[in-house]
PDB file of C-alpha atoms in Angstrom:
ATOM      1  CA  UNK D   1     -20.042  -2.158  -1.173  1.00  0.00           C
ATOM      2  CA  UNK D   2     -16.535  -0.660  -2.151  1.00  0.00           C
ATOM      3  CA  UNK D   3     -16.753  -1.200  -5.648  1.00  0.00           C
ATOM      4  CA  UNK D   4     -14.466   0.932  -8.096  1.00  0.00           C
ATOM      5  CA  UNK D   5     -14.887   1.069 -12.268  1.00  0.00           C
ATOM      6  CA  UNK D   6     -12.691   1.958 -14.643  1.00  0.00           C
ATOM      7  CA  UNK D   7     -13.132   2.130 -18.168  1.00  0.00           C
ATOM      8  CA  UNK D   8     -11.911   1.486 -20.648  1.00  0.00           C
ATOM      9  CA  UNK D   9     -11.530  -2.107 -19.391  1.00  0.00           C
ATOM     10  CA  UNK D  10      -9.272  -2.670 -22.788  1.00  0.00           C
ATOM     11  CA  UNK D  11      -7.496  -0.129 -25.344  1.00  0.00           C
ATOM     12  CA  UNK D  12      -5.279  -0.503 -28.413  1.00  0.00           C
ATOM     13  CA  UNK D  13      -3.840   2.479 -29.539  1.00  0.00           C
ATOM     14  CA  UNK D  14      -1.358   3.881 -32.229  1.00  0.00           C
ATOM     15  CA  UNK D  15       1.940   5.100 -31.423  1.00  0.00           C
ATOM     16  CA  UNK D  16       2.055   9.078 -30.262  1.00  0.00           C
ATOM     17  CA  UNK D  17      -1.576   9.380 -29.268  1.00  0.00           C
ATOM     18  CA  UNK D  18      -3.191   9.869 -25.846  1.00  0.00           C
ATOM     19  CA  UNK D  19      -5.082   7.563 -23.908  1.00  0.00           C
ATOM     20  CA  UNK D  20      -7.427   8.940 -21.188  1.00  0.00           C
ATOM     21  CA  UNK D  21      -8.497   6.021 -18.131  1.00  0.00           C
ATOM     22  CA  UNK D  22     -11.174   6.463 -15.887  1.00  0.00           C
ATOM     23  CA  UNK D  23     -11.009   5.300 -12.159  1.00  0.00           C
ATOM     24  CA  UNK D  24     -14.959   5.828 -10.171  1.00  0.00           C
ATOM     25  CA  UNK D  25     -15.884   4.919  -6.909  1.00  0.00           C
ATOM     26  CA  UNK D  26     -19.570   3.651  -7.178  1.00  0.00           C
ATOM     27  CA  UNK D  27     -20.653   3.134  -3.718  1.00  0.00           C
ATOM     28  CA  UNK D  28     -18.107   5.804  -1.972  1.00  0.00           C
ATOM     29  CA  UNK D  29     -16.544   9.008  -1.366  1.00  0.00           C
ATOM     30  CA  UNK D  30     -12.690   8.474  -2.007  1.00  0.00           C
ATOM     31  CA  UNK D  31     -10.066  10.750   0.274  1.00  0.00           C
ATOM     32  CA  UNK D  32      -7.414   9.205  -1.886  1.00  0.00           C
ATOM     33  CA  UNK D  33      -7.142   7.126  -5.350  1.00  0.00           C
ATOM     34  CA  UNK D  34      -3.855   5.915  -6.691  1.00  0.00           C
ATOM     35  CA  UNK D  35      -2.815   4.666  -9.957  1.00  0.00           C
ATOM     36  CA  UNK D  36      -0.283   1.267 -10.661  1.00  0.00           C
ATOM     37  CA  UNK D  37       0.613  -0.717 -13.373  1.00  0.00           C
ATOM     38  CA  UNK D  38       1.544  -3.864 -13.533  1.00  0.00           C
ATOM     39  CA  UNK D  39       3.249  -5.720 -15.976  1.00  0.00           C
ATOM     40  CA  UNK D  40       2.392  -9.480 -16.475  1.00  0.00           C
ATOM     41  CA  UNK D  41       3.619 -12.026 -13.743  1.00  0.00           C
ATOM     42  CA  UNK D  42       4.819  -8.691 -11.520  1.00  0.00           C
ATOM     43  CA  UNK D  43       3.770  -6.850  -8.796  1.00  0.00           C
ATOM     44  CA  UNK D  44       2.088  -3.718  -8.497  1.00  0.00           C
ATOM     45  CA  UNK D  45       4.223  -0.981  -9.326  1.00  0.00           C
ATOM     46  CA  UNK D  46       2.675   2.264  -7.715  1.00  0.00           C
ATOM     47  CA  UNK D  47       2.648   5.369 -10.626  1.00  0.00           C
ATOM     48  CA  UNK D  48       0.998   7.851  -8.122  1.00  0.00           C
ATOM     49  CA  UNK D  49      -1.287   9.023  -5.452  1.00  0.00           C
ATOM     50  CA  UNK D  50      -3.972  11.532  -5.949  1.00  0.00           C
ATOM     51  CA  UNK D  51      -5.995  13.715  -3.512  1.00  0.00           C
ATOM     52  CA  UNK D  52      -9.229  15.176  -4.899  1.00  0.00           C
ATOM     53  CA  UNK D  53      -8.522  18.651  -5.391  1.00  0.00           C
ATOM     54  CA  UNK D  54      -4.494  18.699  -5.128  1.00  0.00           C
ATOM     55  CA  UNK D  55      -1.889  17.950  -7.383  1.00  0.00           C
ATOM     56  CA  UNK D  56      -0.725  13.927  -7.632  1.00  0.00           C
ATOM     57  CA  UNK D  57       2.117  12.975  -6.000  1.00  0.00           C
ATOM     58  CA  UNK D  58       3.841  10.562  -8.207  1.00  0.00           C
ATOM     59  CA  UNK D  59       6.618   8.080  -7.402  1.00  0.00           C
ATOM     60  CA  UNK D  60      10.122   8.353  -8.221  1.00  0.00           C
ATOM     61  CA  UNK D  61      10.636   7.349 -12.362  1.00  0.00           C
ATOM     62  CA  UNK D  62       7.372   8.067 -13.031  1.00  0.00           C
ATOM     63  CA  UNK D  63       7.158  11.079 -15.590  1.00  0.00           C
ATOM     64  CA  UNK D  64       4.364  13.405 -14.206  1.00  0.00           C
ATOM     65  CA  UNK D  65       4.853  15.309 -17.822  1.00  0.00           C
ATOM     66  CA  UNK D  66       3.640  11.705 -19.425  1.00  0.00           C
ATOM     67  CA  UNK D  67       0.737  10.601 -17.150  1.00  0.00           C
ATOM     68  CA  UNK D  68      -1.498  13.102 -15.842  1.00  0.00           C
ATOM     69  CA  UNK D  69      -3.640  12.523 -13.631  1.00  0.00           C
ATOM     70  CA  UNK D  70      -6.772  14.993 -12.509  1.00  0.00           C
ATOM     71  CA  UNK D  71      -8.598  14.153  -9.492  1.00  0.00           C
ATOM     72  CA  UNK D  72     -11.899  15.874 -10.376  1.00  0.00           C
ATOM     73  CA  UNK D  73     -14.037  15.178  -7.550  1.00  0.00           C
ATOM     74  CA  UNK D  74     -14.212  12.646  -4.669  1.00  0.00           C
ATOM     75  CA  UNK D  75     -15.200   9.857  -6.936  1.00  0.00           C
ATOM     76  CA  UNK D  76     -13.158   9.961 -10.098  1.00  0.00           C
ATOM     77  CA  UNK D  77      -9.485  10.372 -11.129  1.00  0.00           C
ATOM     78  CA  UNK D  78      -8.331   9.911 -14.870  1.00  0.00           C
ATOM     79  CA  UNK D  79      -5.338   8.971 -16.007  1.00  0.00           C
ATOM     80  CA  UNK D  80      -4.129  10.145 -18.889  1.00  0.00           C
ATOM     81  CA  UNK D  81      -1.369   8.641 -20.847  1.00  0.00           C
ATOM     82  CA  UNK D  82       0.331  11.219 -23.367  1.00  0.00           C
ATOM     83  CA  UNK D  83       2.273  10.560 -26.629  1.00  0.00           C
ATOM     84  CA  UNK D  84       2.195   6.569 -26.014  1.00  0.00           C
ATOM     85  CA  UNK D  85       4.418   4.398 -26.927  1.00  0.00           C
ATOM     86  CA  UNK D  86       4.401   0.494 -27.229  1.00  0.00           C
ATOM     87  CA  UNK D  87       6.716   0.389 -23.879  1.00  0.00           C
ATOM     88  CA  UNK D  88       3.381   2.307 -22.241  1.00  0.00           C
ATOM     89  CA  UNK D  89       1.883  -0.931 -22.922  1.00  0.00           C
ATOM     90  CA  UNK D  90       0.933  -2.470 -19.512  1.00  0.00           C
ATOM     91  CA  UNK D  91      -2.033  -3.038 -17.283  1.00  0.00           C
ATOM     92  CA  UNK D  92      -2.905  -0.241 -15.632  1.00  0.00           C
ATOM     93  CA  UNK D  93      -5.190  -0.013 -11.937  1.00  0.00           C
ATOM     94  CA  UNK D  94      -6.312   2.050  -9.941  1.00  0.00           C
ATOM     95  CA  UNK D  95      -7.487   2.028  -6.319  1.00  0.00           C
ATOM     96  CA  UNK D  96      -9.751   4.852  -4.063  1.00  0.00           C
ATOM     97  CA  UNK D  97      -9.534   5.018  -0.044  1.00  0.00           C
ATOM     98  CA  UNK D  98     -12.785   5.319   1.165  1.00  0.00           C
ATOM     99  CA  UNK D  99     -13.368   8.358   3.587  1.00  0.00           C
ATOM    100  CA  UNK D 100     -16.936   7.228   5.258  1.00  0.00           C
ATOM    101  CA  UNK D 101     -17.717   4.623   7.661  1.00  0.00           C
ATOM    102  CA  UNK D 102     -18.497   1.413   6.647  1.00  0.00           C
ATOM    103  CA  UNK D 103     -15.301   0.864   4.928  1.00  0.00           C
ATOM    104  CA  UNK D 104     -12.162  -0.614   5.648  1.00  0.00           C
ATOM    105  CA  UNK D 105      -9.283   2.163   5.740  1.00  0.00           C
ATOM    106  CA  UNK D 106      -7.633   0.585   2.817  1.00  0.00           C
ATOM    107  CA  UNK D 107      -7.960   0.209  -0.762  1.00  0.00           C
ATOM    108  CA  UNK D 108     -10.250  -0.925  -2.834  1.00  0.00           C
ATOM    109  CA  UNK D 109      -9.176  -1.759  -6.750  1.00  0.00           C
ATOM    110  CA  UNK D 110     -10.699  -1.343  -9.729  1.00  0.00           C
ATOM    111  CA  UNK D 111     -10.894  -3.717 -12.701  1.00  0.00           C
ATOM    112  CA  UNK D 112      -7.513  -2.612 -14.565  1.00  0.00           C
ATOM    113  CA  UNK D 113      -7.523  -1.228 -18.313  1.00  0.00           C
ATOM    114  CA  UNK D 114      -5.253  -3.026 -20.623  1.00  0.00           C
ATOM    115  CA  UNK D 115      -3.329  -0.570 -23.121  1.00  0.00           C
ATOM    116  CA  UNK D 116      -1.269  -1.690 -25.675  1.00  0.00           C
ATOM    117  CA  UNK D 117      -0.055   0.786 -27.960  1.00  0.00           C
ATOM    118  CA  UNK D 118       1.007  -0.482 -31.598  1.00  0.00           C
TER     119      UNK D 118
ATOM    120  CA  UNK M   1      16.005  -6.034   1.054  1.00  0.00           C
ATOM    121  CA  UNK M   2      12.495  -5.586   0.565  1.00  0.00           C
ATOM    122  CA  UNK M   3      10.222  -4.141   2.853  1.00  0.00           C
ATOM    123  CA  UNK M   4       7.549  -7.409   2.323  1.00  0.00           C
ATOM    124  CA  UNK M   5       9.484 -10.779   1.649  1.00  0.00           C
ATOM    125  CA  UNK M   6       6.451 -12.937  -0.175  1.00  0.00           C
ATOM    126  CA  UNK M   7       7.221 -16.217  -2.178  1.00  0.00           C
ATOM    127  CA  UNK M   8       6.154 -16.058  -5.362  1.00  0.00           C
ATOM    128  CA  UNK M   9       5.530 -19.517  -5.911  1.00  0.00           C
ATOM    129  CA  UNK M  10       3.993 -21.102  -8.097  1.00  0.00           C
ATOM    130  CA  UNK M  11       2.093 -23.338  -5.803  1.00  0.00           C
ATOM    131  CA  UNK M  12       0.051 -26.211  -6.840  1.00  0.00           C
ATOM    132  CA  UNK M  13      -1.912 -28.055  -4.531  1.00  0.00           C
ATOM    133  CA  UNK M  14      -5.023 -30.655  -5.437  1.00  0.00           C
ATOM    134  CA  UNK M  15      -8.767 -29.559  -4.490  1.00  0.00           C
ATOM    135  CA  UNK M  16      -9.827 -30.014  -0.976  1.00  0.00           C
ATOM    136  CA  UNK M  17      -6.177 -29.162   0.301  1.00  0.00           C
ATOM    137  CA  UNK M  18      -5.269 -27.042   2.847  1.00  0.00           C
ATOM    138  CA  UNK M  19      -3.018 -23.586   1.329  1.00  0.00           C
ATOM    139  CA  UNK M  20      -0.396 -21.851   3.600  1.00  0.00           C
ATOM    140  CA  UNK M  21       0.411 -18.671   2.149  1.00  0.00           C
ATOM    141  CA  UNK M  22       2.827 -16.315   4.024  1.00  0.00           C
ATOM    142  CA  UNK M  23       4.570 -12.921   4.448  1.00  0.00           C
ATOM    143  CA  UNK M  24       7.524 -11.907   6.207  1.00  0.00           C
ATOM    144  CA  UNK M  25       7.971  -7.782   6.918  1.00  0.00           C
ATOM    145  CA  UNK M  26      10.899  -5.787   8.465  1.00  0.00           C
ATOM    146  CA  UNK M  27       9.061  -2.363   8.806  1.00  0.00           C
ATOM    147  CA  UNK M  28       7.698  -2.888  12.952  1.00  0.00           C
ATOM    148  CA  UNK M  29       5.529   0.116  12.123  1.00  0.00           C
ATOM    149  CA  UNK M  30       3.100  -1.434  10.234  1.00  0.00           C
ATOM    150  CA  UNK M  31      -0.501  -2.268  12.148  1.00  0.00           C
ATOM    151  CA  UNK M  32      -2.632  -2.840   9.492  1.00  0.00           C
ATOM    152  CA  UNK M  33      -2.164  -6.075   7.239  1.00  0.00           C
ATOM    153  CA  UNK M  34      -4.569  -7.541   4.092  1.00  0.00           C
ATOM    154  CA  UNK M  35      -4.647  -9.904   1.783  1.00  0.00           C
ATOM    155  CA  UNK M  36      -5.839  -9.566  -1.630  1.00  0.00           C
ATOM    156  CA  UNK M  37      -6.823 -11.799  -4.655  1.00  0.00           C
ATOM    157  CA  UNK M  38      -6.383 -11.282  -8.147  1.00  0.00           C
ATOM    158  CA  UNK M  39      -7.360 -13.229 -10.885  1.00  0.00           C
ATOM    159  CA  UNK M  40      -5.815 -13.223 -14.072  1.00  0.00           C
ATOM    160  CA  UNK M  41      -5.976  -9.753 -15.952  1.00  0.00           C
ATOM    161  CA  UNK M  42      -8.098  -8.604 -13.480  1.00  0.00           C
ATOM    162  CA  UNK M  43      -7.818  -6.129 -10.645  1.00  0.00           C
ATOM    163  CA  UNK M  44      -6.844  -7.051  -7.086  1.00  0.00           C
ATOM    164  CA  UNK M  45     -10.024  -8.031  -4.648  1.00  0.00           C
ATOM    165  CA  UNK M  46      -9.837  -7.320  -0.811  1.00  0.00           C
ATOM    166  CA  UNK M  47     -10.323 -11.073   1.101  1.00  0.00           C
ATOM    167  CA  UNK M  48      -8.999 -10.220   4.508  1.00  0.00           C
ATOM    168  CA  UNK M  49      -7.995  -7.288   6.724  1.00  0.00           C
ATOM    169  CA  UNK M  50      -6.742  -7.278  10.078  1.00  0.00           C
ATOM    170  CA  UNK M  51      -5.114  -5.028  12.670  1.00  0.00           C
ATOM    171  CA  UNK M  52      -2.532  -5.532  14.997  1.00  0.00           C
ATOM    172  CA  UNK M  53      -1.743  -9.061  15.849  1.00  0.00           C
ATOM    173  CA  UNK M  54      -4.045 -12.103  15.998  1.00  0.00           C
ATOM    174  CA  UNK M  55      -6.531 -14.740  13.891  1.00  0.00           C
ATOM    175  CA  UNK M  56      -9.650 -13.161  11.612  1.00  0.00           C
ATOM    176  CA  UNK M  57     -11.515 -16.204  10.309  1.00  0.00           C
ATOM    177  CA  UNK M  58     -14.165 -15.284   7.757  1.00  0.00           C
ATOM    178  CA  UNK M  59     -15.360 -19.445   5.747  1.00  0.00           C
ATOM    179  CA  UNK M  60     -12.622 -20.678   4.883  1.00  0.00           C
ATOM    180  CA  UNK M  61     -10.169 -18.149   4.733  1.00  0.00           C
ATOM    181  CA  UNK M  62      -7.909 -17.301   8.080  1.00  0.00           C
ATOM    182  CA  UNK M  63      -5.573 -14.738   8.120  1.00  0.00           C
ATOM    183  CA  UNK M  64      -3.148 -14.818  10.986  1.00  0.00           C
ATOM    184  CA  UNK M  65      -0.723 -11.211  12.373  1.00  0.00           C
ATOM    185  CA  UNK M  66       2.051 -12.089  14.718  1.00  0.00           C
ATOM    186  CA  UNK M  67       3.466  -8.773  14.974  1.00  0.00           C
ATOM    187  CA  UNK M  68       6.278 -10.319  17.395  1.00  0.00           C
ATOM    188  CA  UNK M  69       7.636 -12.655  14.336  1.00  0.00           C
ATOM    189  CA  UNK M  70       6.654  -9.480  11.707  1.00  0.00           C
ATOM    190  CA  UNK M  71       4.850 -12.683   9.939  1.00  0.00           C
ATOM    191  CA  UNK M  72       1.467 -12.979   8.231  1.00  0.00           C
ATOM    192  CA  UNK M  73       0.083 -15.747   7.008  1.00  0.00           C
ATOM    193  CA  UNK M  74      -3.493 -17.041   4.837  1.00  0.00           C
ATOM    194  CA  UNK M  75      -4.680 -20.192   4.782  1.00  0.00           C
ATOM    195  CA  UNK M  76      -7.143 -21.196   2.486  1.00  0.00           C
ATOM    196  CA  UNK M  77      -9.529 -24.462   4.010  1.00  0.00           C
ATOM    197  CA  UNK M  78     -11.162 -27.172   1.367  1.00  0.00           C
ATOM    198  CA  UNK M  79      -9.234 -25.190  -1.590  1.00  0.00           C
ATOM    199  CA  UNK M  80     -11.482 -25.131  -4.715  1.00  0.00           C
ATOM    200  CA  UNK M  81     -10.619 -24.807  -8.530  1.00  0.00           C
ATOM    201  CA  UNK M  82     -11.919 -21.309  -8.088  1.00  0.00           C
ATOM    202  CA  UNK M  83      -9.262 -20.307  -5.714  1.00  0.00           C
ATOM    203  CA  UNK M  84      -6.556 -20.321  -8.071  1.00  0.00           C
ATOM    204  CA  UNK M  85      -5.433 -17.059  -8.609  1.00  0.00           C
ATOM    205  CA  UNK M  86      -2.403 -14.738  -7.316  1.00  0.00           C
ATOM    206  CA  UNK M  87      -2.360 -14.107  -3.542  1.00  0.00           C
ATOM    207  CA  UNK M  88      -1.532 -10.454  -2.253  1.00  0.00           C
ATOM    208  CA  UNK M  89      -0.204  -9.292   1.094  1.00  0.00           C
ATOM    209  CA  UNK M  90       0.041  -5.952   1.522  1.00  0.00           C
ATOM    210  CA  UNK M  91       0.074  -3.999   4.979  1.00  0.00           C
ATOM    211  CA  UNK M  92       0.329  -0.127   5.932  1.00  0.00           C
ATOM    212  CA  UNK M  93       1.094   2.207   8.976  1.00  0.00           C
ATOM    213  CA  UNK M  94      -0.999   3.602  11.234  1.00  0.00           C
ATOM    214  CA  UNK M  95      -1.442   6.649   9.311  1.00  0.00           C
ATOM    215  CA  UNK M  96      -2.323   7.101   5.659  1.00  0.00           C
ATOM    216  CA  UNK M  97      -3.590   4.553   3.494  1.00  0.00           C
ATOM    217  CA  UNK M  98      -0.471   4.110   1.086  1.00  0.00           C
ATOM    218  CA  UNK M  99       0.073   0.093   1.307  1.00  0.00           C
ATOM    219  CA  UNK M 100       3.389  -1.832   0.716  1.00  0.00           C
ATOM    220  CA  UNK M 101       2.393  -4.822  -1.588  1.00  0.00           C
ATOM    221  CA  UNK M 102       4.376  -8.774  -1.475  1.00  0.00           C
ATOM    222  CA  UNK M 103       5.185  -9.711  -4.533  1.00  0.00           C
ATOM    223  CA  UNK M 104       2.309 -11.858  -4.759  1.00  0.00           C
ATOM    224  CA  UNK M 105       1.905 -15.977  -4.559  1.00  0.00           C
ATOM    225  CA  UNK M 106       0.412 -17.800  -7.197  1.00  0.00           C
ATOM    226  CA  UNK M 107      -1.995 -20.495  -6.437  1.00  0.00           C
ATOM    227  CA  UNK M 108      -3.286 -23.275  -8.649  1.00  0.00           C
ATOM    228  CA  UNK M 109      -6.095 -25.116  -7.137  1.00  0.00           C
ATOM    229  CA  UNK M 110      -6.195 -29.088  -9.920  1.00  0.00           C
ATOM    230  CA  UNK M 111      -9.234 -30.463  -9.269  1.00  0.00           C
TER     231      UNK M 111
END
């Protein structure tokens, strides 16, 4: 149980275009997903927290403007990074919050999606 | 100061050793505490979560809450090749689900 996709797992991309990342829970309803990057030997570095239905709340630094994120329903968010440059390049993860019993009240991470942007 | 105070190692130990891995905290609000693995460019997988203070033993992982200290520890019994990877503590509040992450200990397991 708990298990969260994201695709793409990996994406190279030129300079100035946009790269869209999908976060699903397979096995769950999610009250909550968030997105992170994480650049290599580092943390987690939370971008944002999404409830489905409401506008993200994103952390301080992060540009809403240059990731959007839609939280469609209670299983997917997307990221979407806009005009990307190579300094977007990072791994990027998200997580959902299950809302049903059966779960653990925490979160539960996806794969990551590696973007590099040439 | 930092909210979670986790060494970030490395740490190498030989198979069939015993792992300490630890996290110190200053928030006293914080009830709920977890440890994740991550392998390498991969995303982090849940391995133990606990609430409150107290031992959670589940094979040969124990994870261990005293609350009083605002320390958390993993240890990792007959360590195996396959447990070398970087160690997570993170730990939330009562309400929400928003977690504060360590910075993460690597572990390298030589057989």
């Amino acid at each position: 149980g708990a298990v969260v996709s994201q695709h793409p797992s990996r994406v190279i991309c030129k300079s100035g275009t946009s790269v869209k990342i999908e976060c699903r829970s397979l096995d769950f309803q999610a009250t909550t997903m968030f997105w992170y990057r994480q650049f290599p030997k580092q943390s987690l570095m939370l971008m944002a927290t999404s409830n489905e239905g409401s506008k993200a709340t994103y952390e301080q630094g992060v540009e809403k403007d240059k990731f959007l994120i839609n939280h469609a329903s209670l299983t997917l968010s997307t990221l979407t990074v806009t005009s990307a440059h190579p300094e977007d390049s990072s791994f990027y993860i998200c997580s959902a919050s299950p809302r049903q019993e059966g779960f653990q009240e925490t979160q539960y991470f996806g794969p990551g999606t590696r973007l590099l942007v040439l | 100061q930092k909210e979670v105070e986790q060494d970030p190692g490395p740490l190498s130990v030989p198979e069939g050793a015993i792992v300490s891995l630890n996290c110190t905290y200053s928030n006293s609000a914080f009830q709920y505490f977890m440890w994740y693995r991550q392998y390498s460019r991969k995303g982090p997988e849940l391995l133990m979560y606990t609430y409150s203070s107290g031992n959670k033993e589940d094979g040969r992982f124990t994870a261990q809450v005293d609350k009083s200290s605002k320390y958390i520890s993993l240890f990792i019994r007959d360590s195996q090749p396959s447990d070398s990877a970087t160690y997570l503590c993170a730990m939330r509040e009562d309400s929400g689900s928003r977690l504060t992450f360590g910075e993460g200990t690597q572990l390298t397991v030589n057989p």
